[in-house]
Amino acid sequence: MVEQPTFLEHLNDKQREICMSDCNYVLTACPGSGKTRLLTYRLAYLQEKYKYSRKYNIAITYTNRAADEIYRRLDDMAIDLSSVWSGTIHQFCMSFIIRPYAMYSDNLKNGYKVIDEYISRAYCKEIAEELSIDYGYDNPLEYPEIKEKYQNRLIERKEIDFDSILTLSLKLLKEKPFIAENISAVVRSFHIDEFQDTNELQYKILSEIVHYNNKINVVFVGDTNQAIFGGIGAVAKNTQEIKELFGVDFKEDTLSGCYRSTQRIVDFYTNFEIDKTGVYSLSKNKNTFGVINYDTSIGISELTIRIKNIIEKELANGISENEICVVAPQWYQIFSVAKNLRESLPTVSFDAPEISAFKYDPMNPFYLLAKLLFTKSGKYVRSRKKTATEVLSILKYDFQLCIDGSFDNYSLLNAINRCSPTIENGMLFYKDAVQEIFLAMGLKIEEETSLMVLFESFVEKCNERIEKYKLSSSYEAFFACFAEKHGIVVNTIHGVKGEEYKTVIAFGLLNGILPHWDYITKPEKKSLRYNETQKLLYVLSSRAKENLYLFSEKGHFTKKGNEYTPTDELRSVSFDYN
C-alpha cells in the first residue's frame, strides 16, 4: 500500500477523498472552494503513486495562465513533471495529435503553419473588402462567402488557425482510430478544469480517446454559474450527457465550502446564481462585515480619483497591493484607467496590461525562445524544461527539422544559458542569440526557408510594436516583458476569473457594456441576456474576500448621444450602503 503523501494534509476531508479516489468525477466547485489546489494535488498524488510510470496525467485548462499556475505549484512542491502535462485543448491537440500524426492528414502531410488570431482577422478583413461585405461587429466567418474564401486561402498557404486545430484533430481521431488508441495507451488521467467553458469539439476529442481505454481516469471540475464564455460556443454539459458521450460512469459531487469570502460577500453574490449550489463561507474571516458599496452617482471625470482614494485607504488599512483588484467588463476600458492610476499613484506597483515588444503566442517557437532568453535560468527549472521541450517539438514536427537525437531540452537550455548579453540593444542580442542556438543544434537558420520567414516576421512585428508604442528596446526592457508582475491588478472580469482579492473595485457596470450590446439588440441573443449578466456579476463579486466597490459611472454616451444606464440586473439588488 502506497504511503499517503504528507502534502495531502493540506486538504480537507472531501478534497482528500476526491484526490485519492479512482472514480471519474463531475465536480461542481463553488468560488474559493480550493479547485486549483485540488487539481494540483491530485496531479501530484498520481505522480507520486505511479512515480515509475510514463503514462501522462493531463490537466486541460481554459487559459495558458491557469496551466502555468499548475506547473508553478507543482514545481514549488518539487514534483517530477516528466509525466505531467498541463495546457489548453489547442496545445493538447498540437502536442498529442497533430504533430505526431500530421502525415495521416491530407491538409497537414505536406507541411503547415499555425496562424494566430491577428493574421486570421487580417485575412477576413481583406476578403470582406474584396467581396464588398461590411460585417461590422459580427463574426466575419458567419458569412458563407467570406468563410469559403478564407478556408481556401488557408489550404493554399498550408496554414491552420485555432479552430482548424480542433476540427482537424477530431477528424484524425475519427478517420484513423489507431491514433486515438495510441494516445489512450499513454494517458492515465484527464483533468478538465472549468468544464463549463468547454465546447462541443473539445468534449468529442477527449471522449474519442477515452473510448479506447475506459480505465483512463476523467475528472471534470467547474461551476455552471461561472459559464461566461457561452458567446463563443462553450457548453456546460450535465453529468448524464457527459456519461453518454464518454461511455463511462461518473460520480457527481460538490465542493460547497468557500475558503475565500466572508459570509456577507457570499450572500451578496448568490443573488446572481443561476443554479443554486448551497455555497457557504468557511473563511477564517467569514464573520467580518467588510464593505459592499454600489455607486451610480459618480461621473466619469471623477472615477479615477475615487478609485485612487479607495486604493489609498485600503493600503493605509494594511491591505497589500497584491490583494487589491480593479476590474471592468471590457478591455478598452482598462488601459486609460491603468495609465491614470499609475500616474496618480507613482509609488504603487500595478499588475496591469501593458504593450510588450513580444506579442503572446505560445505556439510560435521564436516567442518561446524569447521567453527562455529573457527569464532567469535558475527559477522554475522544471517549467523551463517543459518550454524547451515544446520548442523542440515545434521545430521537429511543424517545421520537420532534422535535429540530432542527442540534442534534448537540457541541451537547448544550456545553449540558451550560454547566450550572455554583450550589447545593450535587446533585439540585436535576441537575433544573435537565436543564430547561436540554432548553430548549437547543428543548423543554420538562414538555410531553413519556412523557419527563416517566420523568424523575420517575428522580428519585424516586434520592431513594429517597439516603434508604434514607443517601447524601449534595451535588454533590461525585454527582460521586464517576461518578469512576474506584482501589485494592484487591473484587468477584465474574464481576465480575473479564478483569482481572488481582499478588495475588488469594479467600474463600467452599464447596459451595453455589461452585458454587451449584442445581448440587448440582437434578437437571437436577447433571451440570453439575463443569464449572461447574472453570470458576469457572479464571477465579478465572488473574486472579493471582504470588500466590494461597484461603480455604474455617469458620462458614457452612445454614438447617437444616448447616455449608458446602470446594468438593470445590478440595480435590482438591495444594497447596504456604508
Coordinates of C-alpha atoms in Angstrom, one line a residue:
M1 CA 0.0 0.0 0.0
V2 CA 1.3 3.4 -1.0
E3 CA 2.0 5.7 1.9
Q4 CA -0.1 8.8 1.9
P5 CA 2.0 11.9 0.8
T6 CA 2.3 14.5 3.5
F7 CA 1.1 17.3 1.2
L8 CA -2.4 15.8 1.3
E9 CA -2.7 17.0 4.9
H10 CA -3.3 20.5 3.4
L11 CA -6.7 19.3 2.0
N12 CA -10.0 19.0 3.8
D13 CA -11.6 15.5 4.1
K14 CA -13.8 15.9 0.9
Q15 CA -10.8 17.2 -1.2
R16 CA -8.6 14.4 0.1
E17 CA -11.2 11.8 -0.7
I18 CA -11.6 13.0 -4.3
C19 CA -7.9 13.4 -4.7
M20 CA -7.2 9.8 -3.8
S21 CA -10.3 8.3 -5.5
D22 CA -10.1 6.1 -8.6
C23 CA -13.6 7.3 -9.6
N24 CA -14.5 9.5 -12.5
Y25 CA -16.0 12.8 -11.3
V26 CA -18.1 15.7 -12.3
L27 CA -17.4 18.2 -9.6
T28 CA -19.3 21.4 -9.1
A29 CA -16.9 23.7 -7.3
C30 CA -18.1 27.0 -5.8
P31 CA -15.8 30.1 -5.9
G32 CA -13.0 29.8 -3.4
S33 CA -13.5 26.0 -2.8
G34 CA -9.9 25.2 -3.5
K35 CA -10.5 23.8 -7.0
T36 CA -7.0 24.7 -8.3
R37 CA -5.4 23.3 -5.2
L38 CA -7.4 20.0 -5.6
L39 CA -6.4 19.6 -9.2
T40 CA -2.7 20.4 -8.5
Y41 CA -2.6 18.0 -5.5
R42 CA -4.4 15.3 -7.5
L43 CA -1.8 15.5 -10.2
A44 CA 0.9 15.4 -7.6
Y45 CA -0.7 12.4 -5.9
L46 CA -0.9 10.4 -9.1
Q47 CA 2.7 11.3 -9.9
E48 CA 3.8 10.0 -6.5
K49 CA 1.6 6.9 -6.6
Y50 CA 2.8 5.9 -10.1
K51 CA 6.3 7.5 -10.0
Y52 CA 7.9 4.9 -12.2
S53 CA 5.1 5.0 -14.8
R54 CA 5.5 7.0 -18.1
K55 CA 1.8 7.5 -18.5
Y56 CA 0.6 11.1 -18.6
N57 CA -1.5 12.8 -16.0
I58 CA -3.1 15.6 -18.0
A59 CA -4.8 18.9 -17.0
I60 CA -6.8 20.6 -19.7
T61 CA -7.2 24.3 -18.7
Y62 CA -9.1 27.1 -20.3
T63 CA -6.1 29.6 -20.3
N64 CA -2.4 29.4 -20.5
R65 CA -2.2 31.3 -17.3
A66 CA -4.1 28.6 -15.5
A67 CA -1.8 25.9 -17.0
D68 CA 1.3 27.9 -15.9
E69 CA -0.1 28.2 -12.4
I70 CA -0.5 24.4 -12.1
Y71 CA 3.1 23.9 -13.3
R72 CA 4.4 26.6 -10.8
R73 CA 2.6 25.0 -7.9
L74 CA 3.9 21.5 -8.8
D75 CA 7.3 23.0 -9.2
D76 CA 7.2 24.5 -5.8
M77 CA 6.2 21.1 -4.4
A78 CA 9.3 19.5 -6.1
I79 CA 7.0 17.1 -8.1
D80 CA 8.6 15.4 -11.1
L81 CA 6.9 16.9 -14.1
S82 CA 8.1 14.3 -16.6
S83 CA 4.7 12.7 -16.8
V84 CA 2.6 15.8 -16.1
W85 CA 1.1 17.7 -18.9
S86 CA -0.9 20.9 -18.5
G87 CA -2.2 23.3 -21.2
T88 CA -5.2 24.3 -23.3
I89 CA -7.1 22.0 -25.5
H90 CA -5.4 23.6 -28.5
Q91 CA -2.0 22.9 -27.1
F92 CA -3.0 19.3 -26.2
C93 CA -4.2 18.7 -29.8
M94 CA -0.9 20.1 -31.2
S95 CA 1.3 18.0 -28.8
F96 CA -0.6 14.7 -28.9
I97 CA -2.4 14.6 -32.2
I98 CA -1.4 17.0 -34.9
R99 CA 2.4 17.0 -34.6
P100 CA 2.9 13.2 -34.1
Y101 CA 0.2 12.3 -36.8
A102 CA 0.2 15.1 -39.3
M103 CA 1.4 12.7 -42.1
Y104 CA -2.0 11.0 -41.9
S105 CA -3.9 14.2 -42.8
D106 CA -4.3 15.5 -46.4
N107 CA -4.3 19.0 -45.1
L108 CA -1.2 18.6 -43.0
K109 CA 1.1 16.0 -44.5
N110 CA 2.9 18.4 -46.8
G111 CA 3.7 20.9 -44.0
Y112 CA 1.7 23.5 -42.2
K113 CA 2.0 26.7 -40.2
V114 CA -0.2 27.8 -37.3
I115 CA -1.5 31.3 -37.6
D116 CA -2.7 33.4 -34.7
E117 CA -6.0 35.4 -34.4
Y118 CA -4.4 38.6 -35.7
I119 CA -3.5 37.0 -39.0
S120 CA -6.8 35.3 -39.2
R121 CA -8.6 38.6 -38.6
A122 CA -6.5 40.4 -41.3
Y123 CA -7.4 37.7 -43.8
C124 CA -11.1 38.1 -43.1
K125 CA -10.8 41.8 -43.4
E126 CA -9.0 41.6 -46.8
I127 CA -11.5 39.0 -48.1
A128 CA -14.5 41.1 -46.9
E129 CA -13.1 44.2 -48.7
E130 CA -12.7 42.1 -51.9
L131 CA -16.3 41.0 -51.6
S132 CA -17.6 44.4 -50.6
I133 CA -19.1 43.0 -47.4
D134 CA -19.4 45.2 -44.3
Y135 CA -19.7 42.7 -41.4
G136 CA -19.5 45.4 -38.7
Y137 CA -19.1 43.8 -35.3
D138 CA -20.3 40.4 -36.4
N139 CA -18.1 37.4 -36.8
P140 CA -16.9 37.6 -40.4
L141 CA -16.9 33.8 -40.7
E142 CA -20.6 33.8 -40.2
Y143 CA -20.8 35.0 -43.8
P144 CA -20.6 31.9 -46.1
E145 CA -18.8 33.8 -48.9
I146 CA -16.1 35.1 -46.6
K147 CA -15.8 31.7 -44.9
E148 CA -15.3 29.8 -48.2
K149 CA -12.6 32.1 -49.4
Y150 CA -10.9 32.2 -46.0
Q151 CA -10.7 28.4 -45.8
N152 CA -9.4 28.2 -49.4
R153 CA -6.7 30.7 -48.5
L154 CA -5.6 28.6 -45.5
I155 CA -5.4 25.5 -47.7
E156 CA -3.4 27.3 -50.4
R157 CA -0.9 28.7 -47.9
K158 CA -0.7 25.5 -45.9
E159 CA -1.9 27.3 -42.7
I160 CA -4.2 26.3 -39.9
D161 CA -5.9 28.6 -37.4
F162 CA -7.1 27.8 -33.9
D163 CA -10.5 26.4 -35.0
S164 CA -8.7 24.2 -37.6
I165 CA -6.6 22.7 -34.8
L166 CA -9.7 21.3 -33.2
T167 CA -11.6 20.2 -36.4
L168 CA -8.5 18.6 -37.9
S169 CA -7.7 16.8 -34.6
L170 CA -11.2 15.3 -34.3
K171 CA -11.1 14.3 -38.0
L172 CA -7.8 12.5 -37.5
L173 CA -9.2 10.6 -34.4
K174 CA -12.3 9.6 -36.2
E175 CA -10.8 8.6 -39.6
K176 CA -7.7 7.0 -38.1
P177 CA -8.9 5.2 -35.0
F178 CA -5.4 3.8 -34.2
I179 CA -4.4 7.4 -33.3
A180 CA -6.9 7.6 -30.5
E181 CA -6.0 4.1 -29.5
N182 CA -2.2 5.1 -29.3
I183 CA -2.9 8.2 -27.3
S184 CA -5.2 6.3 -24.9
A185 CA -2.4 3.9 -24.1
V186 CA -0.1 6.7 -22.8
V187 CA -2.7 8.6 -20.7
R188 CA -3.5 7.8 -17.1
S189 CA -5.9 10.7 -16.4
F190 CA -7.6 13.7 -17.8
H191 CA -8.5 16.7 -15.5
I192 CA -10.7 19.2 -17.3
D193 CA -10.7 22.5 -15.5
E194 CA -13.6 25.0 -16.0
F195 CA -15.6 22.4 -17.9
Q196 CA -18.5 24.8 -18.3
D197 CA -16.2 26.7 -20.7
T198 CA -15.7 23.6 -22.9
N199 CA -17.1 23.5 -26.4
E200 CA -18.6 20.5 -28.3
L201 CA -15.4 19.8 -30.2
Q202 CA -13.3 19.6 -27.1
Y203 CA -15.7 17.1 -25.4
K204 CA -15.7 15.0 -28.5
I205 CA -11.9 15.0 -28.9
L206 CA -11.4 13.8 -25.3
S207 CA -14.2 11.2 -25.5
E208 CA -12.8 9.7 -28.7
I209 CA -9.6 8.9 -26.7
V210 CA -11.4 7.6 -23.6
H211 CA -13.5 5.2 -25.8
Y212 CA -10.3 3.2 -26.5
N213 CA -9.3 3.0 -22.8
N214 CA -12.1 3.2 -20.3
K215 CA -9.5 2.9 -17.5
I216 CA -8.4 6.5 -18.1
N217 CA -9.5 8.4 -15.0
V218 CA -11.5 11.5 -16.0
V219 CA -12.4 14.4 -13.7
F220 CA -14.5 17.4 -14.8
V221 CA -14.3 20.4 -12.4
G222 CA -16.3 23.6 -12.9
D223 CA -19.2 25.8 -11.9
T224 CA -22.1 26.5 -14.3
N225 CA -22.7 29.8 -12.6
Q226 CA -19.4 30.9 -14.0
A227 CA -20.1 29.9 -17.6
I228 CA -19.2 33.3 -19.1
F229 CA -17.9 32.0 -22.4
G230 CA -21.2 30.8 -23.8
G231 CA -20.9 33.5 -26.5
I232 CA -18.0 31.7 -28.1
G233 CA -19.5 28.2 -28.1
A234 CA -18.9 26.9 -24.6
V235 CA -21.4 24.3 -23.4
A236 CA -21.9 23.2 -19.8
K237 CA -23.0 19.6 -20.2
N238 CA -24.7 17.8 -17.3
T239 CA -23.4 14.6 -15.8
Q240 CA -25.8 12.3 -17.8
E241 CA -24.7 14.0 -21.1
I242 CA -21.0 13.5 -20.2
K243 CA -21.6 9.9 -19.2
E244 CA -23.3 9.1 -22.5
L245 CA -20.6 10.9 -24.6
F246 CA -17.7 9.2 -22.8
G247 CA -19.2 5.8 -22.2
V248 CA -18.1 5.5 -18.6
D249 CA -19.7 6.2 -15.2
F250 CA -19.2 9.4 -13.4
K251 CA -19.8 10.3 -9.8
E252 CA -21.3 13.7 -9.0
D253 CA -20.0 15.7 -6.1
T254 CA -19.9 19.3 -4.9
L255 CA -17.4 21.5 -3.2
S256 CA -19.7 24.0 -1.5
G257 CA -17.4 25.5 1.2
C258 CA -15.9 28.8 0.2
Y259 CA -12.5 29.5 1.9
R260 CA -12.2 32.8 0.2
S261 CA -15.1 35.2 1.1
T262 CA -16.9 36.5 4.1
Q263 CA -20.5 35.2 4.5
R264 CA -21.7 38.7 3.6
I265 CA -19.9 38.6 0.3
V266 CA -21.2 35.1 -0.3
D267 CA -24.8 36.2 0.5
F268 CA -24.3 39.0 -2.0
Y269 CA -23.1 37.1 -5.0
T270 CA -25.6 34.3 -4.5
N271 CA -28.1 36.9 -5.7
F272 CA -26.7 36.2 -9.1
E273 CA -26.7 32.4 -9.0
I274 CA -28.5 30.7 -11.9
D275 CA -28.0 27.2 -10.4
K276 CA -28.3 27.1 -6.6
T277 CA -25.2 25.5 -5.0
G278 CA -25.7 26.0 -1.3
V279 CA -22.4 27.8 -1.0
Y280 CA -21.4 28.9 2.5
S281 CA -18.3 30.6 3.9
L282 CA -15.5 28.6 5.5
S283 CA -13.2 31.6 5.6
K284 CA -11.3 32.4 8.7
N285 CA -12.8 35.9 8.4
K286 CA -16.3 34.7 7.5
N287 CA -17.9 37.0 10.1
T288 CA -16.0 40.1 9.0
F289 CA -18.5 42.8 7.9
G290 CA -16.4 44.4 5.2
V291 CA -17.7 46.8 2.6
I292 CA -20.2 46.3 -0.2
N293 CA -20.8 49.6 -1.9
Y294 CA -22.6 50.5 -5.1
D295 CA -22.3 54.0 -6.6
T296 CA -24.4 55.2 -9.5
S297 CA -23.9 58.9 -9.0
I298 CA -20.3 59.4 -9.7
G299 CA -19.3 61.0 -13.1
I300 CA -16.7 59.5 -15.4
S301 CA -14.3 62.5 -14.8
E302 CA -14.2 61.7 -11.1
L303 CA -13.9 57.9 -11.4
T304 CA -10.1 57.6 -11.3
I305 CA -9.8 60.0 -8.3
R306 CA -12.5 57.9 -6.5
I307 CA -10.7 54.6 -7.2
K308 CA -7.4 56.2 -6.2
N309 CA -8.9 57.3 -2.9
I310 CA -10.2 53.8 -2.2
I311 CA -6.8 52.3 -3.0
E312 CA -5.0 54.7 -0.7
K313 CA -7.5 53.9 2.1
E314 CA -7.1 50.1 1.7
L315 CA -3.3 50.4 1.6
A316 CA -3.4 52.6 4.8
N317 CA -5.5 49.8 6.4
G318 CA -2.8 47.3 5.9
I319 CA -4.1 45.6 2.8
S320 CA -1.2 44.7 0.5
E321 CA -1.1 45.8 -3.2
N322 CA -1.4 42.2 -4.4
E323 CA -4.8 41.9 -2.5
I324 CA -6.4 44.7 -4.5
C325 CA -8.0 44.4 -7.9
V326 CA -9.5 47.0 -10.3
V327 CA -11.8 45.4 -12.9
A328 CA -14.1 46.3 -15.8
P329 CA -16.2 44.3 -18.2
Q330 CA -14.2 45.1 -21.4
W331 CA -10.6 45.6 -22.4
Y332 CA -10.9 49.0 -23.9
Q333 CA -12.0 50.4 -20.5
I334 CA -8.8 49.1 -18.8
F335 CA -5.9 50.9 -20.5
S336 CA -6.7 54.6 -19.7
V337 CA -7.7 53.8 -16.1
A338 CA -4.5 51.8 -15.6
K339 CA -2.4 54.7 -17.1
N340 CA -4.1 57.3 -14.9
L341 CA -3.7 55.2 -11.7
R342 CA 0.0 54.7 -12.4
E343 CA 0.4 58.5 -12.8
S344 CA -1.6 59.4 -9.8
L345 CA 0.0 56.7 -7.6
P346 CA 3.7 56.7 -8.7
T347 CA 4.9 54.8 -5.6
V348 CA 2.3 52.0 -6.0
S349 CA 3.0 48.9 -8.2
F350 CA 0.4 47.7 -10.7
D351 CA 0.0 44.4 -12.5
A352 CA -1.9 46.0 -15.4
P353 CA -2.0 45.2 -19.1
E354 CA 1.0 46.7 -21.0
I355 CA 2.1 46.7 -24.6
S356 CA 5.1 44.4 -24.9
A357 CA 7.5 44.0 -27.8
F358 CA 6.6 40.3 -27.8
K359 CA 3.0 39.5 -28.6
Y360 CA 1.9 36.5 -26.6
D361 CA 2.0 33.5 -28.9
P362 CA 2.8 30.1 -27.2
M363 CA 2.7 28.2 -30.5
N364 CA 5.5 30.3 -32.0
P365 CA 8.9 28.8 -31.3
F366 CA 10.5 32.3 -31.5
Y367 CA 8.2 33.6 -28.8
L368 CA 9.1 30.7 -26.6
L369 CA 12.8 31.2 -27.3
A370 CA 12.4 34.9 -26.3
K371 CA 10.7 33.8 -23.1
L372 CA 13.6 31.5 -22.2
L373 CA 16.2 34.0 -23.2
F374 CA 14.7 36.8 -21.1
T375 CA 13.9 35.0 -17.9
K376 CA 16.1 33.8 -15.1
S377 CA 17.7 30.4 -15.7
G378 CA 17.7 29.3 -12.1
K379 CA 14.0 29.8 -11.4
Y380 CA 11.2 27.4 -12.3
V381 CA 13.6 25.0 -13.8
R382 CA 11.0 22.3 -14.4
S383 CA 8.8 24.7 -16.3
R384 CA 11.7 26.0 -18.4
K385 CA 12.4 22.4 -19.3
K386 CA 8.8 21.9 -20.4
T387 CA 9.1 25.1 -22.6
A388 CA 12.3 23.9 -24.1
T389 CA 10.7 20.6 -24.9
E390 CA 7.8 22.4 -26.6
V391 CA 10.3 24.4 -28.8
L392 CA 12.0 21.3 -30.0
S393 CA 8.6 19.6 -30.7
I394 CA 7.5 22.5 -32.9
L395 CA 10.8 22.6 -34.8
K396 CA 10.8 18.8 -35.3
Y397 CA 7.2 18.3 -36.2
D398 CA 5.8 21.6 -37.5
F399 CA 9.0 22.5 -39.5
Q400 CA 10.3 19.0 -40.0
L401 CA 13.9 19.9 -39.0
C402 CA 16.4 17.1 -38.6
I403 CA 17.8 17.7 -35.1
D404 CA 20.3 15.3 -33.7
G405 CA 18.6 12.9 -31.2
S406 CA 21.2 13.7 -28.6
F407 CA 20.2 17.4 -28.6
D408 CA 17.4 17.4 -25.9
N409 CA 15.7 20.0 -23.7
Y410 CA 18.8 20.2 -21.4
S411 CA 21.0 20.8 -24.5
L412 CA 18.7 23.6 -25.6
L413 CA 18.6 25.2 -22.1
N414 CA 22.4 25.0 -21.9
A415 CA 22.7 26.7 -25.3
I416 CA 20.3 29.4 -24.1
N417 CA 22.2 29.9 -20.9
R418 CA 25.5 30.4 -22.8
C419 CA 24.0 33.4 -24.6
S420 CA 25.1 36.2 -22.3
P421 CA 24.4 39.8 -23.4
T422 CA 27.4 41.8 -24.8
I423 CA 25.2 44.6 -26.2
E424 CA 22.6 46.8 -24.7
N425 CA 20.1 46.5 -27.6
G426 CA 17.7 43.7 -26.7
M427 CA 16.6 42.9 -30.3
L428 CA 20.2 42.7 -31.6
F429 CA 21.0 40.4 -28.7
Y430 CA 17.9 38.3 -29.4
K431 CA 18.8 37.9 -33.1
D432 CA 22.4 36.9 -32.4
A433 CA 21.3 34.5 -29.7
V434 CA 18.8 32.7 -32.0
Q435 CA 21.6 32.2 -34.5
E436 CA 23.8 30.8 -31.8
I437 CA 21.1 28.5 -30.5
F438 CA 20.4 27.0 -34.0
L439 CA 24.2 26.5 -34.6
A440 CA 24.2 24.6 -31.3
M441 CA 21.5 22.3 -32.9
G442 CA 23.8 21.9 -35.9
L443 CA 21.5 24.0 -38.1
K444 CA 21.9 27.3 -40.0
I445 CA 18.5 29.1 -39.7
E446 CA 19.0 31.0 -42.9
E447 CA 19.0 27.7 -44.8
E448 CA 15.6 26.7 -43.4
T449 CA 13.3 28.8 -45.7
S450 CA 10.0 28.5 -43.9
L451 CA 11.5 28.9 -40.5
M452 CA 13.5 31.9 -41.6
V453 CA 10.3 33.5 -43.0
L454 CA 8.7 33.0 -39.5
F455 CA 11.8 34.4 -37.7
E456 CA 12.0 37.5 -39.9
S457 CA 8.2 38.1 -39.5
F458 CA 8.5 37.7 -35.7
V459 CA 11.4 40.2 -35.5
E460 CA 9.6 42.6 -37.8
K461 CA 6.4 42.5 -35.7
C462 CA 8.5 43.1 -32.6
N463 CA 10.2 46.1 -34.2
E464 CA 6.8 47.5 -35.4
R465 CA 5.4 47.3 -31.8
I466 CA 8.5 49.0 -30.4
E467 CA 8.2 51.8 -32.9
K468 CA 4.4 52.1 -32.8
Y469 CA 4.1 52.2 -29.0
K470 CA 7.5 53.9 -28.4
L471 CA 8.8 51.0 -26.3
S472 CA 12.3 50.6 -25.0
S473 CA 14.4 48.0 -26.9
S474 CA 17.0 47.6 -24.2
Y475 CA 18.0 44.2 -22.9
E476 CA 16.6 45.2 -19.4
A477 CA 13.2 46.2 -21.0
F478 CA 13.0 42.9 -22.9
F479 CA 13.7 41.1 -19.6
A480 CA 10.9 43.1 -18.0
C481 CA 8.5 41.8 -20.6
F482 CA 8.6 38.3 -19.0
A483 CA 9.1 39.3 -15.4
E484 CA 6.5 38.3 -12.9
K485 CA 4.3 41.3 -12.3
H486 CA 3.3 42.3 -8.8
G487 CA 1.0 44.9 -7.4
I488 CA -2.6 46.0 -7.8
V489 CA -4.2 44.0 -10.6
V490 CA -6.1 45.9 -13.3
N491 CA -8.0 43.5 -15.6
T492 CA -11.3 42.5 -17.1
I493 CA -13.9 40.3 -15.5
H494 CA -13.0 37.4 -17.8
G495 CA -9.3 38.0 -17.0
V496 CA -9.6 37.6 -13.2
K497 CA -11.8 34.5 -13.4
G498 CA -10.3 32.0 -11.0
E499 CA -8.5 34.7 -8.9
E500 CA -9.2 36.3 -5.5
Y501 CA -8.5 39.6 -3.8
K502 CA -9.4 41.1 -0.4
T503 CA -10.7 44.2 -2.2
V504 CA -12.3 44.3 -5.6
I505 CA -13.1 47.6 -7.3
A506 CA -15.3 47.4 -10.4
F507 CA -16.4 50.1 -12.9
G508 CA -18.2 50.3 -16.2
L509 CA -21.2 48.3 -15.0
L510 CA -23.6 49.7 -17.6
N511 CA -26.2 48.4 -20.0
G512 CA -24.4 47.9 -23.4
I513 CA -21.1 47.2 -21.7
L514 CA -22.3 44.7 -19.1
P515 CA -24.0 43.0 -20.8
H516 CA -22.6 43.7 -24.3
W517 CA -24.9 45.5 -26.8
D518 CA -25.4 42.2 -28.6
Y519 CA -27.4 40.9 -25.7
I520 CA -29.6 44.0 -25.9
T521 CA -30.0 44.5 -29.7
K522 CA -29.7 41.1 -31.4
P523 CA -32.9 39.1 -31.3
E524 CA -31.1 35.7 -31.1
K525 CA -29.2 36.9 -28.0
K526 CA -31.8 38.9 -26.2
S527 CA -33.3 35.9 -24.5
L528 CA -29.8 35.0 -23.1
R529 CA -29.2 38.5 -21.6
Y530 CA -30.4 37.7 -18.1
N531 CA -28.2 34.6 -17.8
E532 CA -25.2 36.2 -19.3
T533 CA -25.4 39.3 -17.0
Q534 CA -26.0 37.2 -13.9
K535 CA -23.0 35.0 -14.5
L536 CA -20.7 38.0 -15.1
L537 CA -21.9 39.7 -11.9
Y538 CA -21.5 36.3 -10.1
V539 CA -17.9 35.9 -11.3
L540 CA -17.1 39.6 -10.5
S541 CA -18.5 39.6 -7.0
S542 CA -17.1 36.2 -6.0
R543 CA -13.5 37.4 -6.6
A544 CA -13.8 39.5 -3.4
K545 CA -12.8 38.2 0.1
E546 CA -14.1 41.1 2.1
N547 CA -14.6 44.4 0.2
L548 CA -16.5 45.1 -2.9
Y549 CA -16.8 48.6 -4.5
L550 CA -19.1 48.7 -7.6
F551 CA -19.5 51.7 -10.0
S552 CA -22.0 52.4 -12.7
E553 CA -20.5 55.8 -13.5
K554 CA -22.2 58.6 -15.4
G555 CA -21.0 60.3 -18.6
H556 CA -20.7 57.5 -21.1
F557 CA -22.7 58.1 -24.3
T558 CA -23.5 56.2 -27.4
K559 CA -22.7 57.5 -30.9
K560 CA -26.3 58.7 -31.1
G561 CA -25.9 60.7 -27.9
N562 CA -27.8 58.5 -25.5
E563 CA -26.3 58.0 -22.1
Y564 CA -25.4 54.5 -20.9
T565 CA -27.5 53.4 -17.9
P566 CA -26.6 51.2 -14.9
T567 CA -26.9 47.5 -15.5
D568 CA -30.5 46.6 -14.8
E569 CA -29.7 43.3 -13.1
L570 CA -27.4 45.1 -10.7
R571 CA -29.9 47.9 -9.8
S572 CA -32.5 45.3 -8.9
V573 CA -30.4 44.0 -5.9
S574 CA -30.8 45.5 -2.5
F575 CA -27.6 47.1 -1.1
D576 CA -26.4 48.1 2.3
Y577 CA -24.6 51.4 1.8
N578 CA -21.5 52.1 4.0

